[in-house]
Tab-separated table of C-alpha atoms and ligand atoms in Angstrom:
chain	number	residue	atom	x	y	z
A	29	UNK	CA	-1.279	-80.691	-55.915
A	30	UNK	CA	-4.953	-80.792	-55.383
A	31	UNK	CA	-6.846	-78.166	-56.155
A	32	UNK	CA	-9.980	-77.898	-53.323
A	33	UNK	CA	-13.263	-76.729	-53.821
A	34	UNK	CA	-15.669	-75.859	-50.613
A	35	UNK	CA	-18.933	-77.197	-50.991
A	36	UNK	CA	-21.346	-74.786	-49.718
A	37	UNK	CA	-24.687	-76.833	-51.087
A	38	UNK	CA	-27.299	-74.494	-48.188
A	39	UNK	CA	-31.046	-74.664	-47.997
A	40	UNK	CA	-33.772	-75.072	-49.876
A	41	UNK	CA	-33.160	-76.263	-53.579
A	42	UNK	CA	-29.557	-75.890	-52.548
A	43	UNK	CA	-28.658	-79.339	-52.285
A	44	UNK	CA	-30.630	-80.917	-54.582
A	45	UNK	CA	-28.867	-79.027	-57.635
A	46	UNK	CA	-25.846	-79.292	-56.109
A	47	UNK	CA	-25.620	-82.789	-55.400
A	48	UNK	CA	-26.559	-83.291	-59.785
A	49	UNK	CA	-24.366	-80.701	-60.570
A	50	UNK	CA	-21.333	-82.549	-58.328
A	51	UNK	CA	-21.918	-85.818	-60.386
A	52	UNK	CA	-22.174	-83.812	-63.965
A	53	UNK	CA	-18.761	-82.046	-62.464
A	54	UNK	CA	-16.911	-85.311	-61.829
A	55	UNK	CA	-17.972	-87.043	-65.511
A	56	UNK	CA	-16.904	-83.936	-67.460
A	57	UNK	CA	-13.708	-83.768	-65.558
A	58	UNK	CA	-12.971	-87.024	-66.188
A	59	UNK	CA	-9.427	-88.138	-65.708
A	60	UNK	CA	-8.860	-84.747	-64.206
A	61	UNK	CA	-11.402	-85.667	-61.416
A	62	UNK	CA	-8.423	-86.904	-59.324
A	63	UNK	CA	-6.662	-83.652	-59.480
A	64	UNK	CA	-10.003	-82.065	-57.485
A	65	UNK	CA	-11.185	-82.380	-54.048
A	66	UNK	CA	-14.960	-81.196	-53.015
A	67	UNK	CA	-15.045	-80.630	-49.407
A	68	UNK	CA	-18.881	-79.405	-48.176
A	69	UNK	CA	-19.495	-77.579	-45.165
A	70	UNK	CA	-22.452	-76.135	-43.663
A	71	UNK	CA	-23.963	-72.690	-44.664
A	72	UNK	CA	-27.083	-70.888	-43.706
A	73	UNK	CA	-30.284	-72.198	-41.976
A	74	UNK	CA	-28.735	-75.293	-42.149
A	75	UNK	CA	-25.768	-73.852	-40.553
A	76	UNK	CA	-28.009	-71.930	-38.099
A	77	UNK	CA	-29.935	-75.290	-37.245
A	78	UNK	CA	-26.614	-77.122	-36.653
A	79	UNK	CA	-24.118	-74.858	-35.116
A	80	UNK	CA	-26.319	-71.708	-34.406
A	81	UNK	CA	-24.542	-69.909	-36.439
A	82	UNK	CA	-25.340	-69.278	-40.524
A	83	UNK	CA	-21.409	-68.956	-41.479
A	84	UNK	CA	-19.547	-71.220	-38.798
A	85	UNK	CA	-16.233	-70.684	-37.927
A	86	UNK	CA	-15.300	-74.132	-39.634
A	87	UNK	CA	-16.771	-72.573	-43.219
A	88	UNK	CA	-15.144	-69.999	-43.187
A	89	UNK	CA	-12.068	-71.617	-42.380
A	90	UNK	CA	-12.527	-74.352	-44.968
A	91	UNK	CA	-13.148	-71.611	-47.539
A	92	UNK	CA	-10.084	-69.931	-46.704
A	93	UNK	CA	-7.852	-73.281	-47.622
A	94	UNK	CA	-10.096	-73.560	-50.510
A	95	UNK	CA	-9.536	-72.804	-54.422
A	96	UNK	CA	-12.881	-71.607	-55.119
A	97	UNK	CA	-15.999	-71.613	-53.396
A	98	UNK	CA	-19.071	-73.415	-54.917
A	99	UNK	CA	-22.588	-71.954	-53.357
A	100	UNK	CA	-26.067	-73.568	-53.405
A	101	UNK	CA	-28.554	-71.163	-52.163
A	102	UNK	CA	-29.247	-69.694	-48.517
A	103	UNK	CA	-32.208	-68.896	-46.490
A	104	UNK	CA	-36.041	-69.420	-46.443
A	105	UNK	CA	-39.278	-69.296	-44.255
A	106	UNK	CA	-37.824	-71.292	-41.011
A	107	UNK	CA	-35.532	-68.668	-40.287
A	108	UNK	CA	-37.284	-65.379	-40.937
A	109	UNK	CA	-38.165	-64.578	-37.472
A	110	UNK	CA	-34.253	-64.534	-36.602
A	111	UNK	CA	-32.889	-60.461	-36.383
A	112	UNK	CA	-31.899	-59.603	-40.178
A	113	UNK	CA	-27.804	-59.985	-39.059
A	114	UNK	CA	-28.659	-63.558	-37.575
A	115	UNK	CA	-30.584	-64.310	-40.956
A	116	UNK	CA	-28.772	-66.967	-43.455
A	117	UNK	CA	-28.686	-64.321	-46.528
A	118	UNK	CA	-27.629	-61.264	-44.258
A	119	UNK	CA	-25.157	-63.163	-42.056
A	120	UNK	CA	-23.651	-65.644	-44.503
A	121	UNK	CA	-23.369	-64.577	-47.626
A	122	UNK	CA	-22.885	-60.526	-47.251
A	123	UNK	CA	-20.150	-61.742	-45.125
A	124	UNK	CA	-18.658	-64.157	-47.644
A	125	UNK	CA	-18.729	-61.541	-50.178
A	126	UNK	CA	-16.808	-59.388	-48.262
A	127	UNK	CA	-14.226	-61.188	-46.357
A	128	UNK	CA	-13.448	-62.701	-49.187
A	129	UNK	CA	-13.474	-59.088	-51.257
A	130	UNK	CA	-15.711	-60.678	-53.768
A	131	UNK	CA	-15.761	-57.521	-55.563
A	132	UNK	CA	-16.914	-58.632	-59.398
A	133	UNK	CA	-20.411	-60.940	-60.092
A	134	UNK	CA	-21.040	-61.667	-63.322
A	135	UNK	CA	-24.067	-63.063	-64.489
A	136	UNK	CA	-24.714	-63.945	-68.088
A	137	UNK	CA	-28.333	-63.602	-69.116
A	138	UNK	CA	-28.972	-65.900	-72.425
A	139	UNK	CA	-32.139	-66.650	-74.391
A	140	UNK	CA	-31.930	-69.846	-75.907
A	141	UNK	CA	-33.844	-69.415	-79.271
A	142	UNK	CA	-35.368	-72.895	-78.439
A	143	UNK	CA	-36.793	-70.951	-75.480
A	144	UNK	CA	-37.912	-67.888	-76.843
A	145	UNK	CA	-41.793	-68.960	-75.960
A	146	UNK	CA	-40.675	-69.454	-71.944
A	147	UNK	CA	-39.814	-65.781	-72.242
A	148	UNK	CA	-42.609	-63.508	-70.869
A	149	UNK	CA	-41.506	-61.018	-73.844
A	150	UNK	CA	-43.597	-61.721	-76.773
A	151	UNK	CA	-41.854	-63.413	-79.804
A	152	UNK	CA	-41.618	-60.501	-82.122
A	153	UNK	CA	-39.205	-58.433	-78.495
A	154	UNK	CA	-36.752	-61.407	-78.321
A	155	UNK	CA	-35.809	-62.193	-82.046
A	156	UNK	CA	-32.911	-60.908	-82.000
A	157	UNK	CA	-31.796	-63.028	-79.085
A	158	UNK	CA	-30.702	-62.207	-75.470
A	159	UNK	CA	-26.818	-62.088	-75.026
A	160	UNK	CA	-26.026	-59.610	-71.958
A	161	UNK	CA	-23.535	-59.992	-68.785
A	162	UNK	CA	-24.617	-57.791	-65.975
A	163	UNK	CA	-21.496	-57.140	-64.078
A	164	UNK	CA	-22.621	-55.947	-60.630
A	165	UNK	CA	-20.366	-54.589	-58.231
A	166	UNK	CA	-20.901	-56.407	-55.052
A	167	UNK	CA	-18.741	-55.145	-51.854
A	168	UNK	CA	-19.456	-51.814	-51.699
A	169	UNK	CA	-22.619	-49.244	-52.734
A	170	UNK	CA	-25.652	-49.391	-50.409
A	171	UNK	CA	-25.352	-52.716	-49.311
A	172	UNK	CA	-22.208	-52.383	-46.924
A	173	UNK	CA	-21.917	-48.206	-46.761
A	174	UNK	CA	-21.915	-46.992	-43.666
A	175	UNK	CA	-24.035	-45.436	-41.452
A	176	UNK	CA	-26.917	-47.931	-41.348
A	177	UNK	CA	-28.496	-48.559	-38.483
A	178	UNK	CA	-32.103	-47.858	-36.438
A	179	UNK	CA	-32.920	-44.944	-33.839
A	180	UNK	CA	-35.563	-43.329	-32.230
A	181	UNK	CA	-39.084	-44.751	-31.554
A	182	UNK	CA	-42.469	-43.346	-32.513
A	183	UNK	CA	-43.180	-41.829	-35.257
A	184	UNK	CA	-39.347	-40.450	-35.389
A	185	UNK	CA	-38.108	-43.885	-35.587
A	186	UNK	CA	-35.868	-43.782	-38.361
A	187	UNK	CA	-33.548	-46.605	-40.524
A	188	UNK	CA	-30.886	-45.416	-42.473
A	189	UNK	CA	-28.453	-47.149	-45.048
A	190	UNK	CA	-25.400	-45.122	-46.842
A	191	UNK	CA	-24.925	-45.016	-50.436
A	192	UNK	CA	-20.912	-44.713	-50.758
A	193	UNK	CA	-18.406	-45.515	-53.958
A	194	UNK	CA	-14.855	-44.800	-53.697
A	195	UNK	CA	-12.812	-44.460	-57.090
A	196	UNK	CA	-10.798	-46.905	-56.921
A	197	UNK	CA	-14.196	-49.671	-55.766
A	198	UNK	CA	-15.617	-47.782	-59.396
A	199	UNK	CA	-12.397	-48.324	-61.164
A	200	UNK	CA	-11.872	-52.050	-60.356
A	201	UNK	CA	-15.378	-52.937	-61.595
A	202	UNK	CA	-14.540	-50.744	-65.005
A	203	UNK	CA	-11.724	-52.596	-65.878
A	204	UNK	CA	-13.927	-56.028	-65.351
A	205	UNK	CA	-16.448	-54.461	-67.677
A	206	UNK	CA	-14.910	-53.303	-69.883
A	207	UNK	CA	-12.336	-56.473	-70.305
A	208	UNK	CA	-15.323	-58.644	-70.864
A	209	UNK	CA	-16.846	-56.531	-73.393
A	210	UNK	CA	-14.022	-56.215	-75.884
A	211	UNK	CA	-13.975	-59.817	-76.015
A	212	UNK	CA	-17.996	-59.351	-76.284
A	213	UNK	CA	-20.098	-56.860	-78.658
A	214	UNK	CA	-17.872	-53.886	-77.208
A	215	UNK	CA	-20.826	-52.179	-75.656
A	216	UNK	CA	-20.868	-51.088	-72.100
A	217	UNK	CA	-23.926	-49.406	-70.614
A	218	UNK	CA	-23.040	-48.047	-67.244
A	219	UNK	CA	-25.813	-47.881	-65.090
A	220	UNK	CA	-27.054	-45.193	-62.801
A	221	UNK	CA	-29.473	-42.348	-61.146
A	222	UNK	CA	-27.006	-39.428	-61.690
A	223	UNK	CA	-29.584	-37.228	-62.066
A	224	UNK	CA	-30.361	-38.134	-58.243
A	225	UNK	CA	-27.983	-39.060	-56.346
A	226	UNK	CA	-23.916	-37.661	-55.985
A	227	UNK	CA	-22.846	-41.292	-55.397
A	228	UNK	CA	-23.606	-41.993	-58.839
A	229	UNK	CA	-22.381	-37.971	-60.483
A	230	UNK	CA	-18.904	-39.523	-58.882
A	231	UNK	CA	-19.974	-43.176	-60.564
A	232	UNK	CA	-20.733	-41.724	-64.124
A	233	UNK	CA	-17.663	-39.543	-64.177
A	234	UNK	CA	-15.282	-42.285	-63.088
A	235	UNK	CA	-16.657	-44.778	-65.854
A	236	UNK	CA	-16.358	-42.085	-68.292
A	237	UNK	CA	-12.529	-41.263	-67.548
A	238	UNK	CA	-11.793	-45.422	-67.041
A	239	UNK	CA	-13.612	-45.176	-70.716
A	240	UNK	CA	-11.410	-42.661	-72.371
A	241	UNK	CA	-8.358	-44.156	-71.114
A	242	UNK	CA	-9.438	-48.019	-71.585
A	243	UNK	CA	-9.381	-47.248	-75.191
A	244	UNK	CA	-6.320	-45.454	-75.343
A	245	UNK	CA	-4.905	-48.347	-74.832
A	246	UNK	CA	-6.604	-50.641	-77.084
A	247	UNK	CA	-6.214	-52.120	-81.018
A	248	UNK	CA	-9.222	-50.304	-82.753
A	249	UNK	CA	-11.141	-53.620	-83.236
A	250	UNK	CA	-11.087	-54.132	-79.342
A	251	UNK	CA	-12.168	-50.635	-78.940
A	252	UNK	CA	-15.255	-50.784	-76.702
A	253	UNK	CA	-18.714	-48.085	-76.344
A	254	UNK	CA	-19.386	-46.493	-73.734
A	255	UNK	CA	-23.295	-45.313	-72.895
A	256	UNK	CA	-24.776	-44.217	-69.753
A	257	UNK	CA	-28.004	-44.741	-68.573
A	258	UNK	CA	-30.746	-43.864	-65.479
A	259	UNK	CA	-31.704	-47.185	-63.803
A	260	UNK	CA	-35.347	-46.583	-64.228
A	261	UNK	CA	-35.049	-46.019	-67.665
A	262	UNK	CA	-32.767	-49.003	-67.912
A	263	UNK	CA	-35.543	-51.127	-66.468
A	264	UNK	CA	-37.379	-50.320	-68.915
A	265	UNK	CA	-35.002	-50.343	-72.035
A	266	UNK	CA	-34.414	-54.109	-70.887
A	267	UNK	CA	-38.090	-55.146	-71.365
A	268	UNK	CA	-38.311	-53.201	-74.831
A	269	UNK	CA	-35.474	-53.998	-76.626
A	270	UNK	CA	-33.234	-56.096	-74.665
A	271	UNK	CA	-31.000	-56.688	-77.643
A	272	UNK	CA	-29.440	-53.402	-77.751
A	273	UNK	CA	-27.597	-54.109	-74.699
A	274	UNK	CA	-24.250	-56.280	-74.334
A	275	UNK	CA	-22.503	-55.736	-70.951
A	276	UNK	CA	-24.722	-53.994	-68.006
A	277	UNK	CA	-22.083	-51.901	-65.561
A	278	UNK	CA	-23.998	-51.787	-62.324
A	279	UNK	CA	-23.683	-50.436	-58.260
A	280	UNK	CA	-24.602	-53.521	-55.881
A	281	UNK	CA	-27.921	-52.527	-55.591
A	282	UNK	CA	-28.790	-51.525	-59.223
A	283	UNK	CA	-27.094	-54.793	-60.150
A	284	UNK	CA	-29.055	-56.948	-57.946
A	285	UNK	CA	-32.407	-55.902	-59.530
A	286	UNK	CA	-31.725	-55.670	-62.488
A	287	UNK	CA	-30.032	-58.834	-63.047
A	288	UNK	CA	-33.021	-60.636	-62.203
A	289	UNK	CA	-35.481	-59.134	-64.330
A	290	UNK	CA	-32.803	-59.820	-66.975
A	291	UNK	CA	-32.677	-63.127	-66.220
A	292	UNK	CA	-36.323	-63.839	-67.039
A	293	UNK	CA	-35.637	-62.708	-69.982
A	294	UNK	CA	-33.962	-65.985	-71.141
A	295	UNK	CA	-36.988	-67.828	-69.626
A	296	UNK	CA	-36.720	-68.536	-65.710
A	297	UNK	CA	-34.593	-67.456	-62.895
A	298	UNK	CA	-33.189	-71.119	-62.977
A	299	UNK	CA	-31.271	-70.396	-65.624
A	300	UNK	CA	-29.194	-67.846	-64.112
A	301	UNK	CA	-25.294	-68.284	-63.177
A	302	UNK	CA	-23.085	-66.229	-61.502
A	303	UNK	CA	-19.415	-65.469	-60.356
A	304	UNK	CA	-17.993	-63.549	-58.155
A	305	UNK	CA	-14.770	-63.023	-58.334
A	306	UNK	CA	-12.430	-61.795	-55.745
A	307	UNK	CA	-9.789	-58.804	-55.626
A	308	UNK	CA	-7.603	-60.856	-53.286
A	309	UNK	CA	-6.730	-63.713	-53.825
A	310	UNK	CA	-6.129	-64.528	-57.902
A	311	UNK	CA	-8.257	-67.257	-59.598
A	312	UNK	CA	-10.246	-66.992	-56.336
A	313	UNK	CA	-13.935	-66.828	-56.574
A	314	UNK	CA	-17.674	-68.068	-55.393
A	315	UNK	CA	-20.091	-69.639	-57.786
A	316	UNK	CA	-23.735	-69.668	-57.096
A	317	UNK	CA	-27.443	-69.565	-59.344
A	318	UNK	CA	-28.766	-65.895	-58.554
A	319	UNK	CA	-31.838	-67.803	-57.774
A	320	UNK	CA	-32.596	-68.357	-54.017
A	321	UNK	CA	-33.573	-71.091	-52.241
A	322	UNK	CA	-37.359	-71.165	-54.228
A	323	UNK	CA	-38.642	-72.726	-50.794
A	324	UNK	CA	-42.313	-73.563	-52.751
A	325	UNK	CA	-40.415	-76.233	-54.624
A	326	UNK	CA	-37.680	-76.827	-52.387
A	327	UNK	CA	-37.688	-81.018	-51.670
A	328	UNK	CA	-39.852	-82.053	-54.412
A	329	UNK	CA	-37.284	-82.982	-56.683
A	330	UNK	CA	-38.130	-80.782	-59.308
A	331	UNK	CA	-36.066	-77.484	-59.184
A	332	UNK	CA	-34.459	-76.505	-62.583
A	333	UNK	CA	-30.458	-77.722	-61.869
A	334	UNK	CA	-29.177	-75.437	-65.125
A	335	UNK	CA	-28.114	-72.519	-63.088
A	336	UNK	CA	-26.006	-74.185	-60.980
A	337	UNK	CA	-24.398	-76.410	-63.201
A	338	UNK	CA	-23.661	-73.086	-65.606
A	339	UNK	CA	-22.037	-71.459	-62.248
A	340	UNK	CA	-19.709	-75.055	-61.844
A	341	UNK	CA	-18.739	-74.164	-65.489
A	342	UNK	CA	-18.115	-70.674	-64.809
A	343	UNK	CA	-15.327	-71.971	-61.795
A	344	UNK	CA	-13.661	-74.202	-64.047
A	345	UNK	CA	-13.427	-71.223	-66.606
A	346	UNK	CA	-12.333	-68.240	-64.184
A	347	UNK	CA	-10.747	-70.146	-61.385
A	348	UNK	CA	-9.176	-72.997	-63.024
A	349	UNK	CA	-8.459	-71.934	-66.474
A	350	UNK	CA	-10.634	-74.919	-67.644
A	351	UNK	CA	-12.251	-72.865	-70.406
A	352	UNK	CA	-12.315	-75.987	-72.615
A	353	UNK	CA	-14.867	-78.338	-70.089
A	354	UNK	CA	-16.973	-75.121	-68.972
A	355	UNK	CA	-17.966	-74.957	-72.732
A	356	UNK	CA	-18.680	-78.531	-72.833
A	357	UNK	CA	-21.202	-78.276	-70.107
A	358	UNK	CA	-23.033	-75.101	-71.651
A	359	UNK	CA	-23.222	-76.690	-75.188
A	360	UNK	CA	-24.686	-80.255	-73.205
A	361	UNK	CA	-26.983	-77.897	-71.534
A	362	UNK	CA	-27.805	-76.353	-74.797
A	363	UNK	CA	-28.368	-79.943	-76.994
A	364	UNK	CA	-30.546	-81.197	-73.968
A	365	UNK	CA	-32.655	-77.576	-74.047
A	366	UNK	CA	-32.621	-78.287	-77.996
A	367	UNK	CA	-33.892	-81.864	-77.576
A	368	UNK	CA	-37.052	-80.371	-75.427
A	369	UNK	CA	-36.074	-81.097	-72.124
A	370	UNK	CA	-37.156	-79.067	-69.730
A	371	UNK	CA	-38.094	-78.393	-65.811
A	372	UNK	CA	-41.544	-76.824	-64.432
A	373	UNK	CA	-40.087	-73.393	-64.517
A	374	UNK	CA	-39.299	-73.515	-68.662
A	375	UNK	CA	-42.317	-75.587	-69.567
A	376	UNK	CA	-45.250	-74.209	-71.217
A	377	UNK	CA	-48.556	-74.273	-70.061
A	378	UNK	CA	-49.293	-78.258	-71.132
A	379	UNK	CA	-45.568	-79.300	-72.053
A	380	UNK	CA	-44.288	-82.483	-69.928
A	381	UNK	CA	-41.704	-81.260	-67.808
A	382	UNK	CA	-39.237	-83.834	-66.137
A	383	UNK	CA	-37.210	-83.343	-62.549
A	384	UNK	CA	-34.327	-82.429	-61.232
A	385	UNK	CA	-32.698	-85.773	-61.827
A	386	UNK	CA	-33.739	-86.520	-65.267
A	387	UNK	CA	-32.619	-82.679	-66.498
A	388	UNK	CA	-29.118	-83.775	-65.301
A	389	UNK	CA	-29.666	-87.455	-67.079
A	390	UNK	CA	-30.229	-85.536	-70.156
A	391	UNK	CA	-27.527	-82.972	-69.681
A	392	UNK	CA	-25.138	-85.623	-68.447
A	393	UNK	CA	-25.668	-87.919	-71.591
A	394	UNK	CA	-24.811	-85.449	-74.149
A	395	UNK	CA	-21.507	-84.484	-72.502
A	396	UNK	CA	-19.500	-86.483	-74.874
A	397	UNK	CA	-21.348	-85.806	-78.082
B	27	IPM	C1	-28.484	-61.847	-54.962
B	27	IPM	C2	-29.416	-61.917	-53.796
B	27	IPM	C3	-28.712	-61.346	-52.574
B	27	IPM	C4	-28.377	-59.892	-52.842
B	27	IPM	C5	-29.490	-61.501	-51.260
B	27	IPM	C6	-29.909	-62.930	-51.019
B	27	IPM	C7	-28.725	-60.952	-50.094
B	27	IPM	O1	-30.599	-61.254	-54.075
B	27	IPM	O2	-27.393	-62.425	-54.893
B	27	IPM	O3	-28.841	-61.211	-55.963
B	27	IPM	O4	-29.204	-59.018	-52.622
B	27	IPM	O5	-27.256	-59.642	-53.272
B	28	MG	MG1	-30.790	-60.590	-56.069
């Protein structure tokens, strides 16, 4: 039976990498190409221009009959006047996340070697490479606790969000972690501001416990180390000696900003995959660049494609056991990196760089070698 993906390309850059990243899809498939169908649907502004609304009813729905979702990018200038729950990023993909209990995003932050000078590190921080997976939690924490809301006027006016974890939300995202680093260098860092905040006493006593236990279980070479570590500090850590970490345990909102200064670290936002993967439905999950929309480039043709093509490889690897093609795209991406292409974002100051189109002509060519 066919195996459906939703096609969810957005605004912005959105469908501009998407539509490369659909052709690169179909040629590294091959024969299996007939075995998927790519169905696209409307998601937010363009959603909101269309329908009104920035997750329609008939997204949702074709997400729902879906195998996995594939995501472009939402939002942007034209709809930033709208209330914040009418707004494409706060009333399309929040929801997405969470109807769909999209519970795990992993993002893999790697620095090509051939890109160490796109890095804003200097050479002599990034020699040792770049090789870390933030795994953010992403349905709970901050972002969805409640109450959050508004009240008052005048100098009382007050907004509020909740910071709330439940052990079991902690647990689940462990056992992600911690699976992915004993395949990995078998170091966990968990993340968090205990020294602040009881959310996170609760979130550093958890991980320890899952910790203890995890290993229990485990052959010693798939034993993996646990460290804990204050957020701020962790900012910091990341920019001194990023290769001392391996797998990043992170809270939603920890997560989200770290994993972007990560990402520069391996040269430009565009580079940067992600999955999310859901606690529902098995093999279920939504693939998207952790870039945005980058309106200032949007339409010009020139947007790095590498992040979403790396998030297409991710859904053949973790939704459709395709482990084999995924690593065929990265290592195309990688020759075509290697033979010195490379988008406005990786250039240096004075290198040619080449557009959207001709990145994927380079990556697409070198599928087969
Ligand atoms: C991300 C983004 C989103 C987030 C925004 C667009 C809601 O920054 O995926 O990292 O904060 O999670
Ligand atoms: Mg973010």
């Amino acid at each position: 039976m066919a195996r459906q993906i939703a096609v969810l390309a957005g605004d912005g850059i959105g469908p501009e990498v998407m539509q490369v990243t659909l052709n690169l899809l179909q040629k590294a498939l091959g024969d299996r190409s007939s075995e998927f169908s790519f169905q696209e649907a409307l998601v937010g502004g363009a959603a909101i221009d269309a329908t009104g609304s920035p997750l329609p009813p008939e997204t949702l729905k074709l997400c729902e009959q879906s195998d996995a979702i594939l995501f472009g990018s939402v939002g942007g200038p034209r709809w930033e006047h709208l209330p914040p729950e009418r707004q494409p990023e706060r009333g399309a993909l929040l929801p997405l996340r969470k109807h769909f209990q999209l519970f795990a995003n992993l993002r893999p932050v790697t620095l090509y070697p051939e890109l160490a000078a796109s890095s804003p590190l200097r050479a002599d921080l990034v020699r040792d490479g770049v090789d870390i997976l933030v795994v953010r939690e992403l349905t709970g924490g901050i972002y969805f606790g409640q109450p959050k809301g508004r009240e008052g006027s005048g100098p009382d006016e007050k907004g509020y969000d909740t910071m709330v974890y439940h052990r079991h939300e902690i647990e689940r995202i462990c056992e992600v972690a911690f699976t992915a680093a004993a395949e990995r260098k078998r170091l966990v860092t968990s993340i968090d501001k205990a020294n602040v905040l009881t959310t996170m006493v609760l979130w550093r006593e958890v991980v320890t416990e899952y910790a203890e236990r995890f290993n229990q279980n485990q052959a010693a070479d798939k034993r993996v180390e646990l460290s804990h570590m204050y957020v701020d500090n962790a900012a910091m850590q990341l920019i001194l000696k990023p290769s001392r970490f391996d797998v990043l345990l992170c809270g939603n909102m920890f997560g989200d900003i770290l994993s972007d200064e990560a990402s520069v670290l391996g040269g430009s936002l565009g580079m940067l995959a992600s999955a999310s993967l859901s606690s529902g439905r098995k093999g279920f999950g939504l693939y998207e660049p952790s870039g945005g929309t980058a309106p200032d480039i949007a339409g010009k043709g020139i947007a790095n494609p590498i992040a979403q093509i790396l998030s297409a490889a991710l859904m053949l690897r973790y939704s459709f056991g395709l482990g084999e093609i995924g690593n065929r795209i990265d290592n195309a991406i990688r020759a075509a990196i290697t033979a010195g292409a490379r988008t406005g974002d990786i250039a240096l100051p004075g290198e040619e760089s080449i557009s959207t189109l001709e990145m994927a002509a380079e990556i697409s060519r070198r599928l087969d070698s």
